[in-house]
mmCIF file of C-alpha atoms in Angstrom:
data_model
loop_
_atom_site.group_PDB
_atom_site.id
_atom_site.type_symbol
_atom_site.label_atom_id
_atom_site.label_comp_id
_atom_site.label_asym_id
_atom_site.label_seq_id
_atom_site.Cartn_x
_atom_site.Cartn_y
_atom_site.Cartn_z
ATOM 1 C CA MET Z 8 24.774 24.360 29.617
ATOM 2 C CA LYS Z 9 25.977 24.420 33.197
ATOM 3 C CA LEU Z 10 25.137 21.499 35.469
ATOM 4 C CA LYS Z 11 24.269 24.081 38.126
ATOM 5 C CA THR Z 12 21.451 25.372 35.920
ATOM 6 C CA ILE Z 13 19.971 21.877 35.611
ATOM 7 C CA ASN Z 14 20.238 21.265 39.359
ATOM 8 C CA GLN Z 15 18.555 24.597 40.067
ATOM 9 C CA ALA Z 16 15.734 23.778 37.643
ATOM 10 C CA VAL Z 17 15.162 20.394 39.288
ATOM 11 C CA ARG Z 18 15.052 21.997 42.752
ATOM 12 C CA ASP Z 19 12.514 24.555 41.578
ATOM 13 C CA LEU Z 20 10.279 21.829 40.116
ATOM 14 C CA ARG Z 21 10.480 19.774 43.309
ATOM 15 C CA ARG Z 22 9.042 22.656 45.301
ATOM 16 C CA ASN Z 23 5.572 21.804 43.960
ATOM 17 C CA PRO Z 24 5.577 18.169 42.767
ATOM 18 C CA THR Z 25 1.786 17.984 42.436
ATOM 19 C CA ARG Z 26 1.678 20.935 40.071
ATOM 20 C CA THR Z 27 4.628 19.544 38.143
ATOM 21 C CA LEU Z 28 2.870 16.204 37.653
ATOM 22 C CA LEU Z 29 -0.447 17.790 36.667
ATOM 23 C CA THR Z 30 1.409 19.975 34.179
ATOM 24 C CA THR Z 31 2.677 16.866 32.402
ATOM 25 C CA LEU Z 32 -0.758 15.218 31.956
ATOM 26 C CA GLY Z 33 -1.322 16.499 28.419
ATOM 27 C CA ILE Z 34 2.149 15.329 27.403
ATOM 28 C CA ILE Z 35 1.609 11.939 29.072
ATOM 29 C CA ILE Z 36 -1.682 11.382 27.237
ATOM 30 C CA GLY Z 37 -0.297 12.500 23.877
ATOM 31 C CA ILE Z 38 2.961 10.538 24.027
ATOM 32 C CA SER Z 39 1.282 7.386 25.391
ATOM 33 C CA THR Z 40 -1.206 7.544 22.512
ATOM 34 C CA VAL Z 41 1.602 7.864 19.969
ATOM 35 C CA ILE Z 42 3.464 4.907 21.503
ATOM 36 C CA LEU Z 43 0.283 2.821 21.633
ATOM 37 C CA VAL Z 44 -0.638 3.569 18.017
ATOM 38 C CA LEU Z 45 2.852 2.862 16.659
ATOM 39 C CA SER Z 46 3.272 -0.284 18.769
ATOM 40 C CA ALA Z 47 -0.167 -1.654 17.886
ATOM 41 C CA GLY Z 48 0.466 -0.841 14.230
ATOM 42 C CA GLU Z 49 3.742 -2.765 14.232
ATOM 43 C CA GLY Z 50 2.101 -5.665 16.063
ATOM 44 C CA PHE Z 51 -0.719 -5.774 13.526
ATOM 45 C CA ARG Z 52 1.735 -5.529 10.632
ATOM 46 C CA SER Z 53 3.734 -8.430 12.091
ATOM 47 C CA PHE Z 54 0.530 -10.442 12.483
ATOM 48 C CA ILE Z 55 -0.494 -9.860 8.860
ATOM 49 C CA ASN Z 56 2.985 -10.785 7.623
ATOM 50 C CA GLN Z 57 2.801 -14.023 9.628
ATOM 51 C CA GLN Z 58 -0.577 -14.804 8.089
ATOM 52 C CA VAL Z 59 0.746 -14.174 4.589
ATOM 53 C CA GLU Z 60 3.770 -16.361 5.296
ATOM 54 C CA ALA Z 61 1.516 -19.102 6.669
ATOM 55 C CA TYR Z 62 -0.617 -19.143 3.535
ATOM 56 C CA GLY Z 63 2.281 -18.634 1.169
ATOM 57 C CA SER Z 64 3.701 -15.406 -0.227
ATOM 58 C CA ASN Z 65 3.724 -16.984 -3.692
ATOM 59 C CA THR Z 66 -0.046 -17.075 -4.114
ATOM 60 C CA ILE Z 67 -2.546 -15.106 -6.179
ATOM 61 C CA ILE Z 68 -6.134 -14.638 -5.034
ATOM 62 C CA VAL Z 69 -9.076 -14.478 -7.453
ATOM 63 C CA GLN Z 70 -12.368 -13.347 -5.899
ATOM 64 C CA THR Z 71 -15.834 -12.697 -7.255
ATOM 65 C CA TYR Z 72 -16.518 -8.990 -7.589
ATOM 66 C CA VAL Z 73 -19.583 -6.866 -8.266
ATOM 67 C CA PRO Z 74 -18.757 -4.382 -11.079
ATOM 68 C CA PRO Z 75 -19.529 -0.709 -10.314
ATOM 69 C CA THR Z 76 -22.092 -0.616 -13.147
ATOM 70 C CA THR Z 77 -24.018 -3.474 -11.526
ATOM 71 C CA ARG Z 78 -23.863 -1.777 -8.134
ATOM 72 C CA ALA Z 79 -25.274 1.439 -9.559
ATOM 73 C CA ARG Z 80 -28.032 -0.436 -11.403
ATOM 74 C CA GLU Z 81 -29.074 -2.414 -8.332
ATOM 75 C CA ALA Z 82 -28.843 0.592 -6.022
ATOM 76 C CA GLY Z 83 -31.432 2.291 -8.234
ATOM 77 C CA SER Z 84 -33.714 -0.737 -8.488
ATOM 78 C CA ASN Z 85 -36.939 -1.312 -6.589
ATOM 79 C CA ASN Z 86 -35.395 -4.159 -4.623
ATOM 80 C CA PRO Z 87 -35.332 -2.989 -0.962
ATOM 81 C CA LEU Z 88 -32.297 -5.199 -0.277
ATOM 82 C CA SER Z 89 -30.292 -4.184 -3.329
ATOM 83 C CA SER Z 90 -28.429 -1.349 -1.611
ATOM 84 C CA VAL Z 91 -27.268 -3.733 1.110
ATOM 85 C CA SER Z 92 -26.761 -7.074 -0.594
ATOM 86 C CA PHE Z 93 -25.846 -7.143 -4.280
ATOM 87 C CA SER Z 94 -26.754 -10.215 -6.334
ATOM 88 C CA ALA Z 95 -24.226 -13.025 -6.127
ATOM 89 C CA ILE Z 96 -21.650 -13.400 -8.882
ATOM 90 C CA THR Z 97 -22.049 -16.952 -10.155
ATOM 91 C CA THR Z 98 -19.641 -16.924 -13.093
ATOM 92 C CA LEU Z 99 -16.506 -18.231 -11.344
ATOM 93 C CA ARG Z 100 -16.445 -21.953 -12.147
ATOM 94 C CA THR Z 101 -14.273 -25.056 -11.950
ATOM 95 C CA ARG Z 102 -13.440 -24.558 -15.641
ATOM 96 C CA ASP Z 103 -11.728 -21.289 -14.688
ATOM 97 C CA VAL Z 104 -9.541 -23.133 -12.179
ATOM 98 C CA GLU Z 105 -8.488 -25.666 -14.801
ATOM 99 C CA ASP Z 106 -7.624 -22.913 -17.292
ATOM 100 C CA ILE Z 107 -5.648 -21.019 -14.650
ATOM 101 C CA LYS Z 108 -3.674 -24.180 -13.873
ATOM 102 C CA ARG Z 109 -2.535 -24.306 -17.497
ATOM 103 C CA LEU Z 110 -0.890 -20.873 -17.372
ATOM 104 C CA PRO Z 111 2.958 -20.963 -17.620
ATOM 105 C CA ASN Z 112 3.839 -19.576 -14.172
ATOM 106 C CA ILE Z 113 1.082 -21.362 -12.236
ATOM 107 C CA ALA Z 114 2.303 -24.334 -10.182
ATOM 108 C CA ASP Z 115 -1.139 -25.261 -8.835
ATOM 109 C CA ALA Z 116 -4.558 -23.793 -8.049
ATOM 110 C CA TYR Z 117 -7.769 -24.640 -6.259
ATOM 111 C CA GLY Z 118 -11.303 -23.282 -6.080
ATOM 112 C CA ALA Z 119 -13.311 -22.774 -2.914
ATOM 113 C CA ALA Z 120 -16.701 -21.769 -1.540
ATOM 114 C CA MET Z 121 -17.827 -20.962 1.994
ATOM 115 C CA THR Z 122 -20.985 -21.153 4.041
ATOM 116 C CA GLN Z 123 -22.077 -21.321 7.660
ATOM 117 C CA LYS Z 124 -23.656 -24.432 9.148
ATOM 118 C CA SER Z 125 -24.581 -25.904 12.500
ATOM 119 C CA PHE Z 126 -22.375 -28.700 13.853
ATOM 120 C CA ALA Z 127 -23.849 -31.194 16.292
ATOM 121 C CA TYR Z 128 -22.223 -33.988 18.280
ATOM 122 C CA ARG Z 129 -24.295 -35.634 20.997
ATOM 123 C CA GLN Z 130 -25.648 -32.755 23.082
ATOM 124 C CA LEU Z 131 -23.128 -30.207 21.811
ATOM 125 C CA ASN Z 132 -24.102 -27.731 19.086
ATOM 126 C CA LYS Z 133 -22.039 -25.010 17.456
ATOM 127 C CA THR Z 134 -22.441 -22.821 14.393
ATOM 128 C CA ALA Z 135 -19.265 -22.345 12.387
ATOM 129 C CA PHE Z 136 -17.980 -21.444 8.959
ATOM 130 C CA ILE Z 137 -17.316 -24.346 6.639
ATOM 131 C CA MET Z 138 -15.087 -24.162 3.582
ATOM 132 C CA GLY Z 139 -15.383 -26.359 0.546
ATOM 133 C CA ALA Z 140 -12.136 -26.732 -1.420
ATOM 134 C CA ASP Z 141 -10.665 -29.261 -3.789
ATOM 135 C CA ALA Z 142 -7.730 -31.441 -2.772
ATOM 136 C CA ALA Z 143 -5.187 -29.121 -4.434
ATOM 137 C CA ARG Z 144 -5.560 -26.883 -1.379
ATOM 138 C CA PHE Z 145 -3.424 -29.281 0.635
ATOM 139 C CA ARG Z 146 -0.581 -28.955 -1.864
ATOM 140 C CA ILE Z 147 -0.646 -25.154 -1.552
ATOM 141 C CA ASP Z 148 -1.617 -24.567 2.068
ATOM 142 C CA LYS Z 149 1.189 -24.906 4.628
ATOM 143 C CA ALA Z 150 -1.076 -25.987 7.486
ATOM 144 C CA GLY Z 151 -0.317 -29.295 9.176
ATOM 145 C CA LEU Z 152 -2.537 -31.835 10.890
ATOM 146 C CA ALA Z 153 -2.573 -32.612 14.581
ATOM 147 C CA ALA Z 154 -4.368 -35.881 13.854
ATOM 148 C CA GLY Z 155 -5.857 -37.832 10.955
ATOM 149 C CA ARG Z 156 -5.533 -37.076 7.250
ATOM 150 C CA PHE Z 157 -6.727 -34.771 4.492
ATOM 151 C CA PHE Z 158 -9.402 -35.862 2.024
ATOM 152 C CA THR Z 159 -8.398 -37.162 -1.412
ATOM 153 C CA GLU Z 160 -9.279 -36.127 -4.963
ATOM 154 C CA GLN Z 161 -11.440 -39.237 -5.225
ATOM 155 C CA GLU Z 162 -13.407 -38.194 -2.142
ATOM 156 C CA ASP Z 163 -13.859 -34.742 -3.662
ATOM 157 C CA LEU Z 164 -15.126 -36.169 -6.961
ATOM 158 C CA ALA Z 165 -17.505 -38.460 -5.066
ATOM 159 C CA ALA Z 166 -18.774 -35.593 -2.852
ATOM 160 C CA ALA Z 167 -17.850 -37.687 0.182
ATOM 161 C CA GLN Z 168 -19.207 -36.626 3.567
ATOM 162 C CA VAL Z 169 -15.851 -36.213 5.286
ATOM 163 C CA VAL Z 170 -14.606 -33.203 7.232
ATOM 164 C CA VAL Z 171 -11.347 -31.779 8.599
ATOM 165 C CA LEU Z 172 -11.899 -29.645 11.702
ATOM 166 C CA GLY Z 173 -10.029 -26.591 12.946
ATOM 167 C CA SER Z 174 -8.350 -27.111 16.316
ATOM 168 C CA ASN Z 175 -10.744 -24.877 18.282
ATOM 169 C CA LEU Z 176 -13.833 -26.312 16.620
ATOM 170 C CA ALA Z 177 -12.682 -29.857 17.399
ATOM 171 C CA SER Z 178 -12.094 -28.928 21.048
ATOM 172 C CA ASP Z 179 -15.503 -27.255 21.332
ATOM 173 C CA LEU Z 180 -17.348 -30.253 19.902
ATOM 174 C CA PHE Z 181 -15.377 -33.182 21.279
ATOM 175 C CA GLU Z 182 -13.732 -31.611 24.331
ATOM 176 C CA GLU Z 183 -11.275 -34.253 25.600
ATOM 177 C CA GLU Z 184 -12.371 -36.998 23.171
ATOM 178 C CA GLU Z 185 -10.426 -38.061 20.101
ATOM 179 C CA ALA Z 186 -12.241 -36.401 17.179
ATOM 180 C CA VAL Z 187 -10.858 -38.464 14.288
ATOM 181 C CA GLY Z 188 -13.168 -41.319 13.368
ATOM 182 C CA LYS Z 189 -16.220 -39.794 15.044
ATOM 183 C CA THR Z 190 -19.414 -38.930 13.191
ATOM 184 C CA LEU Z 191 -21.073 -35.548 13.624
ATOM 185 C CA ARG Z 192 -23.990 -33.790 11.993
ATOM 186 C CA VAL Z 193 -23.343 -30.845 9.686
ATOM 187 C CA GLY Z 194 -26.604 -29.208 8.693
ATOM 188 C CA THR Z 195 -28.797 -32.179 7.771
ATOM 189 C CA TYR Z 196 -25.970 -34.568 6.831
ATOM 190 C CA ASN Z 197 -23.759 -36.915 8.832
ATOM 191 C CA PHE Z 198 -20.026 -36.388 8.317
ATOM 192 C CA GLU Z 199 -17.030 -38.455 9.372
ATOM 193 C CA VAL Z 200 -14.189 -36.511 10.981
ATOM 194 C CA ILE Z 201 -11.025 -37.588 9.158
ATOM 195 C CA GLY Z 202 -8.588 -34.942 10.428
ATOM 196 C CA VAL Z 203 -7.916 -32.077 12.837
ATOM 197 C CA TYR Z 204 -5.701 -29.117 11.953
ATOM 198 C CA GLU Z 205 -2.823 -27.994 14.110
ATOM 199 C CA PRO Z 206 -3.512 -24.629 15.774
ATOM 200 C CA ARG Z 207 -2.448 -21.857 13.422
ATOM 201 C CA GLY Z 208 -3.948 -18.661 14.831
ATOM 202 C CA GLY Z 209 -5.809 -16.142 12.757
ATOM 203 C CA PHE Z 210 -8.587 -13.622 13.021
ATOM 204 C CA ALA Z 211 -10.843 -14.390 15.960
ATOM 205 C CA LEU Z 212 -14.230 -15.972 15.175
ATOM 206 C CA ASN Z 213 -13.348 -16.194 11.483
ATOM 207 C CA GLY Z 214 -9.965 -17.849 11.974
ATOM 208 C CA GLU Z 215 -9.352 -21.258 10.480
ATOM 209 C CA ASP Z 216 -8.981 -22.746 13.957
ATOM 210 C CA ASP Z 217 -12.736 -22.182 14.290
ATOM 211 C CA GLN Z 218 -13.672 -23.465 10.824
ATOM 212 C CA ALA Z 219 -14.138 -26.791 9.077
ATOM 213 C CA LEU Z 220 -13.014 -27.994 5.652
ATOM 214 C CA VAL Z 221 -14.919 -30.384 3.374
ATOM 215 C CA PRO Z 222 -14.472 -31.455 -0.264
ATOM 216 C CA LEU Z 223 -15.554 -28.738 -2.708
ATOM 217 C CA ARG Z 224 -18.228 -30.816 -4.435
ATOM 218 C CA THR Z 225 -19.618 -31.902 -1.085
ATOM 219 C CA ALA Z 226 -20.057 -28.269 -0.084
ATOM 220 C CA GLN Z 227 -21.521 -27.262 -3.437
ATOM 221 C CA LYS Z 228 -23.995 -30.128 -3.862
ATOM 222 C CA LYS Z 229 -25.012 -31.074 -0.331
ATOM 223 C CA LEU Z 230 -24.488 -28.019 1.853
ATOM 224 C CA MET Z 231 -24.975 -25.022 -0.435
ATOM 225 C CA GLY Z 232 -26.839 -26.132 -3.563
ATOM 226 C CA ILE Z 233 -24.589 -24.187 -5.952
ATOM 227 C CA ASP Z 234 -22.280 -24.966 -8.863
ATOM 228 C CA TYR Z 235 -20.020 -21.910 -8.744
ATOM 229 C CA LEU Z 236 -17.012 -20.768 -6.698
ATOM 230 C CA PHE Z 237 -16.443 -17.879 -4.314
ATOM 231 C CA TYR Z 238 -12.718 -17.599 -4.962
ATOM 232 C CA VAL Z 239 -9.650 -19.286 -6.460
ATOM 233 C CA ILE Z 240 -6.138 -19.489 -5.000
ATOM 234 C CA GLY Z 241 -3.263 -19.902 -7.428
ATOM 235 C CA GLN Z 242 0.345 -20.734 -6.561
ATOM 236 C CA VAL Z 243 3.105 -19.303 -8.758
ATOM 237 C CA ASP Z 244 6.494 -20.782 -9.584
ATOM 238 C CA ASP Z 245 8.281 -17.415 -9.803
ATOM 239 C CA VAL Z 246 7.133 -14.715 -7.365
ATOM 240 C CA ASN Z 247 8.903 -12.068 -9.452
ATOM 241 C CA GLN Z 248 6.489 -12.832 -12.289
ATOM 242 C CA SER Z 249 3.367 -12.585 -10.099
ATOM 243 C CA ASP Z 250 2.126 -9.328 -11.629
ATOM 244 C CA ALA Z 251 2.436 -10.680 -15.169
ATOM 245 C CA THR Z 252 0.710 -13.906 -14.126
ATOM 246 C CA ALA Z 253 -2.124 -11.890 -12.562
ATOM 247 C CA GLU Z 254 -2.645 -10.190 -15.930
ATOM 248 C CA ASP Z 255 -2.674 -13.604 -17.643
ATOM 249 C CA ILE Z 256 -5.365 -14.766 -15.199
ATOM 250 C CA LYS Z 257 -7.460 -11.684 -15.969
ATOM 251 C CA ALA Z 258 -7.198 -12.394 -19.692
ATOM 252 C CA VAL Z 259 -8.330 -16.018 -19.195
ATOM 253 C CA LEU Z 260 -11.287 -15.036 -17.016
ATOM 254 C CA ARG Z 261 -12.420 -12.267 -19.374
ATOM 255 C CA GLN Z 262 -12.395 -14.738 -22.239
ATOM 256 C CA ASN Z 263 -14.278 -17.381 -20.228
ATOM 257 C CA HIS Z 264 -16.839 -14.888 -18.901
ATOM 258 C CA GLY Z 265 -17.349 -13.052 -22.205
ATOM 259 C CA ILE Z 266 -16.063 -9.722 -20.857
ATOM 260 C CA THR Z 267 -14.632 -7.178 -23.310
ATOM 261 C CA ASP Z 268 -14.734 -4.101 -21.069
ATOM 262 C CA PRO Z 269 -12.317 -4.349 -18.073
ATOM 263 C CA THR Z 270 -14.584 -2.016 -16.067
ATOM 264 C CA LYS Z 271 -17.189 -4.788 -16.119
ATOM 265 C CA ASP Z 272 -14.903 -7.461 -14.633
ATOM 266 C CA ASP Z 273 -16.889 -9.737 -12.311
ATOM 267 C CA PHE Z 274 -13.702 -10.814 -10.538
ATOM 268 C CA LEU Z 275 -10.791 -9.277 -8.646
ATOM 269 C CA VAL Z 276 -7.232 -10.604 -8.988
ATOM 270 C CA GLN Z 277 -4.642 -9.724 -6.350
ATOM 271 C CA THR Z 278 -1.126 -10.914 -5.640
ATOM 272 C CA GLN Z 279 -0.008 -11.181 -2.029
ATOM 273 C CA GLU Z 280 2.299 -8.221 -2.610
ATOM 274 C CA GLN Z 281 -0.646 -6.122 -3.795
ATOM 275 C CA SER Z 282 -2.710 -7.221 -0.803
ATOM 276 C CA LEU Z 283 0.103 -6.247 1.576
ATOM 277 C CA SER Z 284 0.545 -2.925 -0.204
ATOM 278 C CA THR Z 285 -3.157 -2.150 0.210
ATOM 279 C CA PHE Z 286 -3.007 -3.125 3.870
ATOM 280 C CA ASN Z 287 0.093 -0.998 4.508
ATOM 281 C CA THR Z 288 -1.554 2.005 2.841
ATOM 282 C CA VAL Z 289 -4.649 1.679 5.020
ATOM 283 C CA LEU Z 290 -2.528 1.132 8.144
ATOM 284 C CA ALA Z 291 -0.368 4.175 7.373
ATOM 285 C CA GLY Z 292 -3.447 6.349 6.869
ATOM 286 C CA THR Z 293 -5.039 5.144 10.092
ATOM 287 C CA THR Z 294 -1.795 5.628 12.016
ATOM 288 C CA PHE Z 295 -1.420 9.160 10.675
ATOM 289 C CA LEU Z 296 -4.992 10.023 11.670
ATOM 290 C CA LEU Z 297 -4.579 8.694 15.208
ATOM 291 C CA ILE Z 298 -1.229 10.429 15.678
ATOM 292 C CA ALA Z 299 -2.840 13.675 14.466
ATOM 293 C CA VAL Z 300 -5.447 13.267 17.212
ATOM 294 C CA ALA Z 301 -2.643 12.643 19.723
ATOM 295 C CA ALA Z 302 -0.903 15.790 18.472
ATOM 296 C CA ILE Z 303 -3.896 17.824 19.646
ATOM 297 C CA SER Z 304 -3.331 16.488 23.152
ATOM 298 C CA LEU Z 305 0.357 17.380 22.901
ATOM 299 C CA ILE Z 306 -0.466 20.936 21.839
ATOM 300 C CA VAL Z 307 -2.945 21.277 24.701
ATOM 301 C CA GLY Z 308 -0.252 19.928 27.025
ATOM 302 C CA GLY Z 309 2.236 22.443 25.640
ATOM 303 C CA VAL Z 310 -0.171 25.325 26.235
ATOM 304 C CA GLY Z 311 -0.687 24.062 29.786
ATOM 305 C CA ILE Z 312 3.062 24.036 30.370
ATOM 306 C CA MET Z 313 3.378 27.568 29.002
ATOM 307 C CA ASN Z 314 0.648 28.839 31.330
ATOM 308 C CA ILE Z 315 2.176 27.118 34.361
ATOM 309 C CA MET Z 316 5.583 28.556 33.485
ATOM 310 C CA TYR Z 317 4.051 32.033 33.313
ATOM 311 C CA VAL Z 318 2.602 31.435 36.782
ATOM 312 C CA ALA Z 319 6.030 30.282 37.992
ATOM 313 C CA VAL Z 320 7.650 33.438 36.615
ATOM 314 C CA THR Z 321 5.079 35.600 38.411
ATOM 315 C CA GLU Z 322 5.587 33.730 41.688
ATOM 316 C CA ARG Z 323 9.382 34.038 41.471
ATOM 317 C CA ILE Z 324 9.790 37.648 40.329
ATOM 318 C CA SER Z 325 11.636 38.701 43.483
ATOM 319 C CA GLU Z 326 13.851 35.605 43.287
ATOM 320 C CA ILE Z 327 14.717 36.475 39.688
ATOM 321 C CA GLY Z 328 15.524 40.050 40.738
ATOM 322 C CA LEU Z 329 17.809 38.810 43.519
ATOM 323 C CA LYS Z 330 19.651 36.441 41.158
ATOM 324 C CA LYS Z 331 20.205 39.256 38.682
ATOM 325 C CA ALA Z 332 21.417 41.543 41.466
ATOM 326 C CA LEU Z 333 23.954 38.856 42.414
ATOM 327 C CA GLY Z 334 25.284 38.669 38.855
ATOM 328 C CA ALA Z 335 22.986 36.277 36.943
ATOM 329 C CA THR Z 336 22.711 37.241 33.288
ATOM 330 C CA ASN Z 337 19.612 37.252 31.081
ATOM 331 C CA ALA Z 338 20.936 34.071 29.448
ATOM 332 C CA ASP Z 339 21.240 32.359 32.840
ATOM 333 C CA ILE Z 340 17.597 33.113 33.693
ATOM 334 C CA LEU Z 341 16.437 32.154 30.193
ATOM 335 C CA ASN Z 342 18.285 28.833 30.357
ATOM 336 C CA GLU Z 343 16.955 28.042 33.832
ATOM 337 C CA PHE Z 344 13.321 28.387 32.806
ATOM 338 C CA LEU Z 345 13.867 26.619 29.479
ATOM 339 C CA VAL Z 346 15.499 23.708 31.306
ATOM 340 C CA GLU Z 347 12.524 23.545 33.680
ATOM 341 C CA ALA Z 348 10.122 23.376 30.729
ATOM 342 C CA VAL Z 349 12.160 20.678 28.976
ATOM 343 C CA ILE Z 350 12.516 18.610 32.165
ATOM 344 C CA VAL Z 351 8.743 18.758 32.719
ATOM 345 C CA THR Z 352 7.995 17.634 29.159
ATOM 346 C CA LEU Z 353 10.694 14.935 29.225
ATOM 347 C CA LEU Z 354 9.200 13.631 32.462
ATOM 348 C CA GLY Z 355 5.791 13.553 30.815
ATOM 349 C CA GLY Z 356 7.293 11.901 27.738
ATOM 350 C CA ALA Z 357 9.006 9.190 29.806
ATOM 351 C CA ILE Z 358 5.802 8.426 31.725
ATOM 352 C CA GLY Z 359 3.867 8.471 28.439
ATOM 353 C CA ILE Z 360 6.289 5.998 26.848
ATOM 354 C CA LEU Z 361 5.976 3.685 29.849
ATOM 355 C CA TRP Z 362 2.180 3.919 29.971
ATOM 356 C CA GLY Z 363 1.822 3.519 26.199
ATOM 357 C CA SER Z 364 4.061 0.431 26.298
ATOM 358 C CA ILE Z 365 1.983 -1.064 29.122
ATOM 359 C CA MET Z 366 -1.225 -0.538 27.116
ATOM 360 C CA ALA Z 367 0.377 -2.018 23.989
ATOM 361 C CA PHE Z 368 1.468 -5.047 26.012
ATOM 362 C CA GLY Z 369 -2.095 -5.382 27.302
ATOM 363 C CA ILE Z 370 -3.415 -5.391 23.736
ATOM 364 C CA SER Z 371 -0.963 -8.139 22.774
ATOM 365 C CA LEU Z 372 -2.138 -10.225 25.754
ATOM 366 C CA ILE Z 373 -5.799 -9.738 24.824
ATOM 367 C CA ALA Z 374 -5.072 -10.612 21.182
ATOM 368 C CA SER Z 375 -3.178 -13.741 22.227
ATOM 369 C CA GLY Z 376 -6.084 -14.672 24.488
ATOM 370 C CA ILE Z 377 -8.494 -14.760 21.542
ATOM 371 C CA GLY Z 378 -6.157 -16.802 19.368
ATOM 372 C CA LEU Z 379 -4.182 -14.164 17.454
ATOM 373 C CA THR Z 380 -0.413 -14.527 17.170
ATOM 374 C CA TRP Z 381 0.192 -10.885 18.072
ATOM 375 C CA ALA Z 382 3.735 -9.778 18.897
ATOM 376 C CA PHE Z 383 4.448 -7.058 21.452
ATOM 377 C CA ILE Z 384 6.627 -4.555 19.602
ATOM 378 C CA VAL Z 385 7.674 -1.082 20.720
ATOM 379 C CA PRO Z 386 9.815 0.315 17.890
ATOM 380 C CA PRO Z 387 12.955 2.140 19.116
ATOM 381 C CA SER Z 388 12.011 4.901 16.674
ATOM 382 C CA ALA Z 389 8.771 5.403 18.626
ATOM 383 C CA ILE Z 390 10.702 5.886 21.881
ATOM 384 C CA LEU Z 391 13.100 8.345 20.246
ATOM 385 C CA LEU Z 392 10.145 10.135 18.655
ATOM 386 C CA GLY Z 393 8.410 10.403 22.030
ATOM 387 C CA LEU Z 394 11.450 11.878 23.749
ATOM 388 C CA GLY Z 395 12.245 14.156 20.814
ATOM 389 C CA VAL Z 396 8.710 15.529 20.576
ATOM 390 C CA SER Z 397 8.650 16.091 24.340
ATOM 391 C CA SER Z 398 11.869 18.122 24.175
ATOM 392 C CA VAL Z 399 10.638 20.200 21.245
ATOM 393 C CA ILE Z 400 7.357 20.973 23.020
ATOM 394 C CA GLY Z 401 9.260 22.001 26.145
ATOM 395 C CA LEU Z 402 11.437 24.384 24.148
ATOM 396 C CA ALA Z 403 8.626 25.722 21.961
ATOM 397 C CA PHE Z 404 6.157 26.434 24.750
ATOM 398 C CA GLY Z 405 8.725 27.317 27.405
ATOM 399 C CA VAL Z 406 10.584 29.966 25.453
ATOM 400 C CA PHE Z 407 8.019 32.768 25.921
ATOM 401 C CA PRO Z 408 7.777 32.503 29.725
ATOM 402 C CA ALA Z 409 11.576 32.098 29.859
ATOM 403 C CA ARG Z 410 12.112 35.239 27.776
ATOM 404 C CA ARG Z 411 9.736 37.165 29.999
ATOM 405 C CA ALA Z 412 11.683 36.054 33.080
ATOM 406 C CA SER Z 413 15.046 36.926 31.513
ATOM 407 C CA LYS Z 414 13.957 40.455 30.564
ATOM 408 C CA LEU Z 415 12.747 41.423 34.030
ATOM 409 C CA ASP Z 416 14.437 44.524 35.428
ATOM 410 C CA PRO Z 417 16.226 43.483 38.662
ATOM 411 C CA ILE Z 418 15.279 46.696 40.526
ATOM 412 C CA GLU Z 419 11.598 46.418 39.579
ATOM 413 C CA ALA Z 420 11.696 42.697 40.408
ATOM 414 C CA LEU Z 421 13.103 43.340 43.890
ATOM 415 C CA ARG Z 422 10.498 46.059 44.507
ATOM 416 C CA SER Z 423 7.725 43.516 43.837
ATOM 417 C CA GLU Z 424 8.615 41.892 47.157
#
């Protein structure tokens, strides 16, 4: 393509810059949405991978689970709350943890339960989640302490009233004071603060920086009044054998819980790889849906460009006739209008990429502000996709007006003057 054709197309577009910019709005909105979705998706994926790495990629999670048969039975019961809150599964016990620990590929395991309690220190009050876990958690978890120590197995067995605070929770309660060694009230009990976690990030409000950790038996007996577990975390020696180990765990739990039909399992066993696979599937589906919505904007933008190009052809009929009279071929006219369409869409694509990147950066700042370790990532593939889609739209929606312009009869075109 001749450079003269490109220069001519640019000059024609500069005649009416306002119309040119308005023509690109649909493309700008569509491309910026695509960039935002892909960038936010990569940022979220990076965040999840960091969380998995922080907690260990060699772990298996066992959670209580309401079997579908129980859900159906309770949904049809006369209990007005049954459709919202199914009865608690109380079969996961400390015995299960001990049996899981004895499996060949299990290096260690711990059981845990969670509740929400009020924390009070002097005039300061705060409600936060509190986790009860046995001391094996500290051998599996990679979190470090900013101050103090973890509780011991002896303190767990004795249901000692000691607590390790998340970094944010410690700051909220003690502000500038040293937290370790202080006594605070948790529910109706006094607890000694023996440690404070280093900041580790995580999901806002539910992140571990905003939680507290106490011995499992302390949580069960004094704070919750239960004797069962909510979940178990197991650490494997060989990650490559995680799937087989997960099946071994299922076999142990079915035997302990008297389950012969796998469809009636009252637990859910997942490796970290399975959890990531589920997350990636959901993320891919969500990304596809949002990009499909953005595609509608791109199509609308393409139709707008086609209409404006038709208007431009009508306005420049005599000019087209003069160019043909001076020797311009049909191909020259076709190329000129196609180049105009592509330049308009590329301009919209470039602005869309810039605006989408700015919005993605804003999201990363907001996420960082609420304690999430969220990376700002704009994949190069997203930029190439944005520019490529813009070019294709310019060609696809510019070809019909361009063909109309190229087929004009020069004599009839000059008469239109």
